[in-house]
Short mmCIF file of C-alpha atoms in Angstrom, two decimals:
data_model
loop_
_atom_site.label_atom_id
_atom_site.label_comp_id
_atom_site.label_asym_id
_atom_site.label_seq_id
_atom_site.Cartn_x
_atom_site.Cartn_y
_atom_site.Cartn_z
CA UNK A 1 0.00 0.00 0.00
CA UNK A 2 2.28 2.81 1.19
CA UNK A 3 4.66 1.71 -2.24
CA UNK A 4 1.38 2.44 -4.02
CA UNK A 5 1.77 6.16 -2.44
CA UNK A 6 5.14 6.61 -3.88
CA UNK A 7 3.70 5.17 -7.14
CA UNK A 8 1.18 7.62 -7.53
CA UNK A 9 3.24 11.16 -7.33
CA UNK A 10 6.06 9.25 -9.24
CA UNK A 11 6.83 7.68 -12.18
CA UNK A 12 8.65 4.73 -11.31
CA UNK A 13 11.31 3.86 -13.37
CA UNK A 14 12.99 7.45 -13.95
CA UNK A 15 12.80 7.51 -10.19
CA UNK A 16 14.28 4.38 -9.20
CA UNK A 17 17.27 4.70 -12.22
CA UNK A 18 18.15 8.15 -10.44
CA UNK A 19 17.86 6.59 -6.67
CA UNK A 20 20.41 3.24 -8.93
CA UNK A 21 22.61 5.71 -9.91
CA UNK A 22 23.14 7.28 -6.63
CA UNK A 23 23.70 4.18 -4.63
CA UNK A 24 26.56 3.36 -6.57
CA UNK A 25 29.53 5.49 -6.61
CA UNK A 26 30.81 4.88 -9.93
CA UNK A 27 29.26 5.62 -13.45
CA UNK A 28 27.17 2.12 -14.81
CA UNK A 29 26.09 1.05 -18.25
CA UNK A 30 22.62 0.74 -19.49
CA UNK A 31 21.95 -3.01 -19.20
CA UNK A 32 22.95 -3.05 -15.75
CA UNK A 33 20.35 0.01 -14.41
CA UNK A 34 17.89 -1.77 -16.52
CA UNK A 35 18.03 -5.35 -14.48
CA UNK A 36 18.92 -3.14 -11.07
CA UNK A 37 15.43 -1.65 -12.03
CA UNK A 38 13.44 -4.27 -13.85
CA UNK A 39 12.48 -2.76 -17.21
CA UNK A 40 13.84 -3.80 -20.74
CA UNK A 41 16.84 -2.41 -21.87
CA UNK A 42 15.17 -0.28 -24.56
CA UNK A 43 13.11 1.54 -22.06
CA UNK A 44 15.47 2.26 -19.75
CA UNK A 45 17.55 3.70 -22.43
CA UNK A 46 14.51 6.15 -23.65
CA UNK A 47 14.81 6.96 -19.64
CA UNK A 48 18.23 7.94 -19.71
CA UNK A 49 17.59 9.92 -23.18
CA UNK A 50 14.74 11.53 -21.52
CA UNK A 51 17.31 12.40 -18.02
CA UNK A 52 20.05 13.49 -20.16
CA UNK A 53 18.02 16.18 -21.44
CA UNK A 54 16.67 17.45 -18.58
CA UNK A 55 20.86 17.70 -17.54
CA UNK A 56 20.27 14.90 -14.69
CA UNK A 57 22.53 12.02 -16.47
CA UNK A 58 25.47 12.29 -18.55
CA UNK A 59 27.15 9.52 -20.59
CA UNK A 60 30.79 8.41 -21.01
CA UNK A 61 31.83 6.70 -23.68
CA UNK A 62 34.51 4.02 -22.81
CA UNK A 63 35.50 1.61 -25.82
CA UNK A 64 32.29 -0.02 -26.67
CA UNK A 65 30.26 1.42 -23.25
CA UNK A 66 28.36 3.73 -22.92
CA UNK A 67 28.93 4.75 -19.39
CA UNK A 68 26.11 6.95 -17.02
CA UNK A 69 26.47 8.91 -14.60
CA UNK A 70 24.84 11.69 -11.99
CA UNK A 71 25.55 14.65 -13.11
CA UNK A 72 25.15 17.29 -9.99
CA UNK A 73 21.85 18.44 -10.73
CA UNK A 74 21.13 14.42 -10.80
CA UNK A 75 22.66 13.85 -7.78
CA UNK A 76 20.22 16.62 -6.08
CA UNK A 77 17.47 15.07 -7.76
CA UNK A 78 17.63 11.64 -6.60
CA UNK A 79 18.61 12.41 -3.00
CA UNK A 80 15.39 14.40 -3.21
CA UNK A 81 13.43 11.61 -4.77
CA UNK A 82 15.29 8.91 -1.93
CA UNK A 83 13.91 11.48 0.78
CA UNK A 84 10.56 11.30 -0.10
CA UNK A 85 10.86 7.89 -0.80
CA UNK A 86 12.18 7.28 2.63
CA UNK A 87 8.98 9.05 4.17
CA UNK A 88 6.38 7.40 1.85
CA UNK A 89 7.65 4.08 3.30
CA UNK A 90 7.97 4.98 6.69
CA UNK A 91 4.00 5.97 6.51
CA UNK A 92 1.31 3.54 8.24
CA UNK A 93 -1.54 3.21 6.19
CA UNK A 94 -4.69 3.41 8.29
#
């Protein structure tokens, strides 16, 4: 119920990709964030599209990899998004 809360002010899989990529201190690669948030590879890459234009993700390439990565406005972001988060789950549903 209460992940139903968080759910219904927030689009899911932006949100968790953002809260991904701030748990892990380096940069990752799109087929990683997209089993780390269970979506298909293709969406997660139209996510990261959509985040790169908003300035909240930035890719690297490295040989072959494409790398991702916060960029500071992302990192702001999804500690905002992991506070709320936080709270929605620490609600008790009456």
């Amino acid at each position: 119920m209460v992940k139903d809360a968080f759910n219904t002010f927030f689009r899911k899989k932006p949100a968790l990709i953002l809260i991904a990529l701030k748990k892990g201190a380096r940069a990752r690669y799109g087929s990683l964030l997209a089993k780390e948030v269970d979506c298909t590879y293709s969406h997660a890459v139209k996510i990261l599209q959509s985040l790169e234009k908003f300035g909240l993700v930035a890719f690297e390439k490295k040989g072959r990899i494409k790398l991702i990565k916060l960029t500071n406005k992302g990192q702001d972001v999804a500690e905002s998004i992991q506070k709320i988060r936080d709270t929605f789950e620490n609600l008790h549903v009456k």
